Structure formats: C-alpha cells, structure tokens
C-alpha positions as YAML, in Angstrom:
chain: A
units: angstrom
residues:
- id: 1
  name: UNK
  ca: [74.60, 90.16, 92.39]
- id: 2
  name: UNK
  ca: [77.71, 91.20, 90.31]
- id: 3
  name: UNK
  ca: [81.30, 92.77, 92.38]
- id: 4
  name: UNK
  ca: [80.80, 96.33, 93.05]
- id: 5
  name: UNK
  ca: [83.57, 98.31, 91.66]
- id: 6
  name: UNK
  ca: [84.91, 99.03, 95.22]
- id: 7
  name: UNK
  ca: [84.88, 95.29, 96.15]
- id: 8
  name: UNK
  ca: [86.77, 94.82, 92.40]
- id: 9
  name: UNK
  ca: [89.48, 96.87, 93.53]
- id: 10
  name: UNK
  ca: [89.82, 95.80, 96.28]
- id: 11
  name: UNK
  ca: [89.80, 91.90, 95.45]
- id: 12
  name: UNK
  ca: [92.43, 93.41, 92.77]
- id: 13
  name: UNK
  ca: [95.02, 94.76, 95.25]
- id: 14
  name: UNK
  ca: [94.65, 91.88, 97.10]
- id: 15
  name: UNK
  ca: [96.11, 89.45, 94.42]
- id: 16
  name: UNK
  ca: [98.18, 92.34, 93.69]
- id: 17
  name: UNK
  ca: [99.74, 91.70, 97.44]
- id: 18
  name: UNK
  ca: [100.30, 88.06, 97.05]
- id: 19
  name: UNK
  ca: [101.85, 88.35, 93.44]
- id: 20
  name: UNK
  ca: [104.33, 91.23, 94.55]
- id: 21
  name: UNK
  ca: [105.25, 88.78, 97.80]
- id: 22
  name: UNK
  ca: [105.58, 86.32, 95.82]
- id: 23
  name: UNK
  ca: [108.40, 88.13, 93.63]
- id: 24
  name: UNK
  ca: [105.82, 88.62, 90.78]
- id: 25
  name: UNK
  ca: [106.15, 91.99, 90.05]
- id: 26
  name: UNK
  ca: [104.90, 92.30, 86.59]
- id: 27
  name: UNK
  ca: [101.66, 90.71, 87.27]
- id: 28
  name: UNK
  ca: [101.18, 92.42, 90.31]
- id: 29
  name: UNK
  ca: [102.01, 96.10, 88.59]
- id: 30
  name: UNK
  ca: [98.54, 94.51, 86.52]
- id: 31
  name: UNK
  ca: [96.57, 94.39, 89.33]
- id: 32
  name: UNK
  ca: [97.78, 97.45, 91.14]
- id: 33
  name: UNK
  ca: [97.32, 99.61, 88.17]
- id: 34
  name: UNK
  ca: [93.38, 98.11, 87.39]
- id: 35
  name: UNK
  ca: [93.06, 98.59, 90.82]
- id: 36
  name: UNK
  ca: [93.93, 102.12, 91.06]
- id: 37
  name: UNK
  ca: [92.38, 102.76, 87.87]
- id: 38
  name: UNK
  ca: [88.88, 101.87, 90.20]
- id: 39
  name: UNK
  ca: [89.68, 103.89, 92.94]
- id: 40
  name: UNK
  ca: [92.73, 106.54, 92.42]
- id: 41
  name: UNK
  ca: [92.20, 108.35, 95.50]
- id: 42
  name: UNK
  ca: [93.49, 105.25, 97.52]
- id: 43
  name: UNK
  ca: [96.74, 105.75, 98.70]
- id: 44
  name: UNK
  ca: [97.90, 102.27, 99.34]
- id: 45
  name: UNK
  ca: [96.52, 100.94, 95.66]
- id: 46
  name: UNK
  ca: [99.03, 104.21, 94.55]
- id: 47
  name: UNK
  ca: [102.21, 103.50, 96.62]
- id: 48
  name: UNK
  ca: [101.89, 99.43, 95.83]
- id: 49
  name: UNK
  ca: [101.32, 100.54, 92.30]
- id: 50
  name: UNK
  ca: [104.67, 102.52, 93.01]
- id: 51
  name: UNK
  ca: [106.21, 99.69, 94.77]
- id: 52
  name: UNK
  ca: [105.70, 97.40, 91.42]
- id: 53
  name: UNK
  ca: [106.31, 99.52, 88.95]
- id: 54
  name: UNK
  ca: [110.01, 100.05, 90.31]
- id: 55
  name: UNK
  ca: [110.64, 96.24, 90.53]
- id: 56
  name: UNK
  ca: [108.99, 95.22, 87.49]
- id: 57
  name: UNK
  ca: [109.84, 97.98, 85.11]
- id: 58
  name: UNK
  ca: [113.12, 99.96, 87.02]
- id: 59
  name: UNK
  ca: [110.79, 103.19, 86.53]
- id: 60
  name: UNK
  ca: [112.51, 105.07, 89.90]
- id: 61
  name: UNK
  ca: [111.29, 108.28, 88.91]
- id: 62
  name: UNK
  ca: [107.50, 107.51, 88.46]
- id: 63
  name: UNK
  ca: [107.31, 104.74, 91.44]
- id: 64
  name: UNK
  ca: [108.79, 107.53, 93.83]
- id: 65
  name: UNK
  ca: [105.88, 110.28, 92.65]
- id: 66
  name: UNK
  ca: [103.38, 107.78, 93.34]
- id: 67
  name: UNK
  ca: [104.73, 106.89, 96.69]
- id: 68
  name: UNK
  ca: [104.90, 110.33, 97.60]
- id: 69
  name: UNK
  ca: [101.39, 111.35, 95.97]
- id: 70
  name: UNK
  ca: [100.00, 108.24, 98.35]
- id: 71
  name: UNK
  ca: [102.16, 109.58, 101.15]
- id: 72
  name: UNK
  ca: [100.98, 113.09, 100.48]
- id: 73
  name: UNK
  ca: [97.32, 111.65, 101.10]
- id: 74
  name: UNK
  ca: [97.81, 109.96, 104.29]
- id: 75
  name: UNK
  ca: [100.96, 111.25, 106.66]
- id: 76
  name: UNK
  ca: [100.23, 108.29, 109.80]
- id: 77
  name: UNK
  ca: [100.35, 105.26, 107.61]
- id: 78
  name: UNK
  ca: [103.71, 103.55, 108.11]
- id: 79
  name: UNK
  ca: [103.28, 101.08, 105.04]
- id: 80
  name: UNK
  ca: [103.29, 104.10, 102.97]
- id: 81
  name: UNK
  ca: [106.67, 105.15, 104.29]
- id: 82
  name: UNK
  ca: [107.90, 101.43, 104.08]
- id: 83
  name: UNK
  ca: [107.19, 101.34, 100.87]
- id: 84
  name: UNK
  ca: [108.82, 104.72, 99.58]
- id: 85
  name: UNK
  ca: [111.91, 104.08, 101.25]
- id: 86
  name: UNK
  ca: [111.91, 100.19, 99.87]
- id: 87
  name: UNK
  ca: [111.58, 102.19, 96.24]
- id: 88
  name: UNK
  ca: [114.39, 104.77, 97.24]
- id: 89
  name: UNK
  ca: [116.90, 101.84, 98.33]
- id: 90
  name: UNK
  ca: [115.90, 100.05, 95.10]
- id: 91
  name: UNK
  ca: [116.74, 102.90, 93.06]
- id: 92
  name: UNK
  ca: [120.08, 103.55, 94.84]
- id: 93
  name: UNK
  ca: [118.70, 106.23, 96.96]
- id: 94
  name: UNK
  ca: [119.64, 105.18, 100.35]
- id: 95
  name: UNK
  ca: [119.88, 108.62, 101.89]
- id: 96
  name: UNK
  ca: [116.13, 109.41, 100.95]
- id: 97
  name: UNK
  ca: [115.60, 106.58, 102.05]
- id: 98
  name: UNK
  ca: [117.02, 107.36, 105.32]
- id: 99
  name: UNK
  ca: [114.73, 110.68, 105.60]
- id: 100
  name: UNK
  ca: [112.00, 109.32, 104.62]
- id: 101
  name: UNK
  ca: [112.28, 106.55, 107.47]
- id: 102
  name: UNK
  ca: [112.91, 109.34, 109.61]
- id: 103
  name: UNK
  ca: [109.84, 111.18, 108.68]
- id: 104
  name: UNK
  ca: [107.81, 108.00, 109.49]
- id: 105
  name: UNK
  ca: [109.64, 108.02, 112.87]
- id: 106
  name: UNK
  ca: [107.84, 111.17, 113.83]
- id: 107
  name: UNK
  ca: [104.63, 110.66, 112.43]
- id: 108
  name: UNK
  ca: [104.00, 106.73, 113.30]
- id: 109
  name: UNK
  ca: [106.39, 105.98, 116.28]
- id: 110
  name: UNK
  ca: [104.42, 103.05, 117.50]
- id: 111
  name: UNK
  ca: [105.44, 101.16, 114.06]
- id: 112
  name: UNK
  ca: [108.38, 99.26, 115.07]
- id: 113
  name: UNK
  ca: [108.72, 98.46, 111.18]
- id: 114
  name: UNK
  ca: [110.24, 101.84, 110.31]
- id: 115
  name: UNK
  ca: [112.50, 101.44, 112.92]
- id: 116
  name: UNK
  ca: [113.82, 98.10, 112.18]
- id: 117
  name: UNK
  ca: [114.20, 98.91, 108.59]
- id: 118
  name: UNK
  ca: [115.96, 102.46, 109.94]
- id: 119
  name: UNK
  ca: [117.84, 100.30, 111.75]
- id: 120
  name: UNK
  ca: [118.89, 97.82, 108.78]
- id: 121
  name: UNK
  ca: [120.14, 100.39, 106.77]
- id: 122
  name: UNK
  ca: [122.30, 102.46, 109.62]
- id: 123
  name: UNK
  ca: [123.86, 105.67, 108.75]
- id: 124
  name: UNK
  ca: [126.84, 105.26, 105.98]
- id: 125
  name: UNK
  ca: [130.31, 106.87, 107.45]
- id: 126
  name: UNK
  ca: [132.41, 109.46, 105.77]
- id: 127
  name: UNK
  ca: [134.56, 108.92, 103.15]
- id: 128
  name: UNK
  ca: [137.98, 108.95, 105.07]
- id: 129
  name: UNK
  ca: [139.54, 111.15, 102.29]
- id: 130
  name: UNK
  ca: [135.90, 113.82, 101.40]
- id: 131
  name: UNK
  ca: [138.17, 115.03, 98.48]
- id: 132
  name: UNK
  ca: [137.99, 111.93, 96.42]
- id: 133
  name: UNK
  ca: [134.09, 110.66, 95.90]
- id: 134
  name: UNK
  ca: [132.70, 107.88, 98.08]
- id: 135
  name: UNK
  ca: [133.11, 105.17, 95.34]
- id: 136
  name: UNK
  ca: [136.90, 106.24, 94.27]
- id: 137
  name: UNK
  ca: [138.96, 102.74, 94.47]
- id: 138
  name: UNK
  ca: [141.07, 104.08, 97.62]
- id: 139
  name: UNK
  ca: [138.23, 105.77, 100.01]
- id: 140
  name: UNK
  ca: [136.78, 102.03, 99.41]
- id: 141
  name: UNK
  ca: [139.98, 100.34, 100.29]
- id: 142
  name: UNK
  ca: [140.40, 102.79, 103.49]
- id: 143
  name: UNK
  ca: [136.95, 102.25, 104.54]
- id: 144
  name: UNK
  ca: [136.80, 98.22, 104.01]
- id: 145
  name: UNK
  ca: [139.90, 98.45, 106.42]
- id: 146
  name: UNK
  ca: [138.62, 100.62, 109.20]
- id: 147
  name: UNK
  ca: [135.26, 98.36, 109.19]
- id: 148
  name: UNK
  ca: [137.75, 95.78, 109.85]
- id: 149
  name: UNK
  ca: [139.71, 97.45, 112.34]
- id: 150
  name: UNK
  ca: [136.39, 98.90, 114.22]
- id: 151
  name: UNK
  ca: [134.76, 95.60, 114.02]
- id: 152
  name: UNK
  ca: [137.75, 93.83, 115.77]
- id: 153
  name: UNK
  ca: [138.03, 96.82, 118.15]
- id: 154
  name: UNK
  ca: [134.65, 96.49, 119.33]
- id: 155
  name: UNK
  ca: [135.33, 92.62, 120.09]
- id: 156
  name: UNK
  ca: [138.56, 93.32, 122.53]
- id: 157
  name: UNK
  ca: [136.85, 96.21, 123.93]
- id: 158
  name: UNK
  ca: [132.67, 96.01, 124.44]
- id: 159
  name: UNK
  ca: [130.69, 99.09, 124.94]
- id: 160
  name: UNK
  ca: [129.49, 99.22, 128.24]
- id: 161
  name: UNK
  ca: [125.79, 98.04, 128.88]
- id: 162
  name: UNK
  ca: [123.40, 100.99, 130.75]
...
C-alpha cells in the first residue's frame, strides 16, 4: 500500500526536524515547504516552514507571517511561540521577541521552555543618555561600564536570599 498523503507530510516534517537541527536549513525549508504544501492547515509544518525560511534565506518578513499565521491557529502550543521569537531574535527583533515570550507565558505557563528562553534574553536597560540612540558610540561606552561596575557591585554586595 503506497504513503497516504497525511503520512507523506508528516514523514516530510520529520526529516525536515532533523535537517533544521542539524544546521541544514536549506534542505529542511524543502521539506517544510512539500510538507505544508500537503497539509497547510498545520500549524507546526507553517511556523517550521517559518523557522527555515529565516535561516536559510534571511526572509524576516515572510518567516514572521507564517509564525504568526501558525500561532494564530493554535494559541496553547509553546513550540509555536519558541519558534516566532527564535525568528524575531534572528531578525534583530529582540523586543518582539520579548512579547511574544510573554504572550506564551500566559497562555502555556507549564512550558518551562518559554521561560528559560525569556530568561536568556533578559530585559535590555536604558540607554544612560535616551537622547542619543541605543547604538551611538558613547551610550555603548557608558553602558559597557556600568555592566562592569553592576557586575562587580553585585560580587561585594549579594542580594539577599528569601
């Protein structure tokens, strides 16, 4: 009996998964787009499909609409967050990427994933002088020194443990 074209797409996100972990992106955006081009109503085979198109190709703009169309289909499905935010860091976004972690906070709180990668990426401080834009060569210089200062700061003096 020949592959049903379920069990095709499937088997095709599958190698899709282990080409993308394996840092093949191109090949994977292959199998991810066959595989969506099965069954377009899945919402993982669109967000990996997202997910590979911005590392194989750098298209930010389309990989984020199909994270958020695959997002849009299924709001308690923390992969689908991981892997919009993973786009929106890629693409320099780290602030969306922020909310959208955030978003997956409230709707899939037993997912320790979103919170480790919320976690990872913190919240960036304030330029010390807002005036001059975050990457002008002196609000750099001032905030590379009060990391340093803050990070030896916290070593004399340790918060206190509840």
């Amino acid at each position: 009996m020949g592959e049903m074209p379920d069990d095709a797409g499937l088997a095709e996100f599958k190698q899709g998964i282990e080409l993308l972990q394996n840092g093949y992106a191109t090949k994977a955006l292959e199998r991810f787009r066959y595989a969506a081009e099965l069954k377009g109503q899945n919402p993982y085979y669109l967000s990996f499909l997202g997910v590979s198109m911005g590392r194989a190709q750098g298209k930010w703009a389309a990989a984020v609409e199909l994270c958020k169309t695959a997002l849009s289909m299924r709001r308690n499905e923390a992969q689908l967050y991981l892997n919009l935010a993973e786009v929106y860091v890629s693409a320099g976004r780290r602030d969306n990427a922020i909310e959208t972690l955030d978003a997956g906070l409230t709707y899939c709180r037993a997912d320790k994933r979103i919170g480790q990668m919320r976690g990872r990426l913190g919240r960036r401080c304030s330029p010390l002088l807002p005036f001059l834009g975050r990457s002008n060569l002196l609000n750099r210089s001032l905030g590379k020194l009060r990391h340093r200062v803050l990070g030896r700061v916290r070593k004399v003096n340790p918060p206190f443990a509840a």
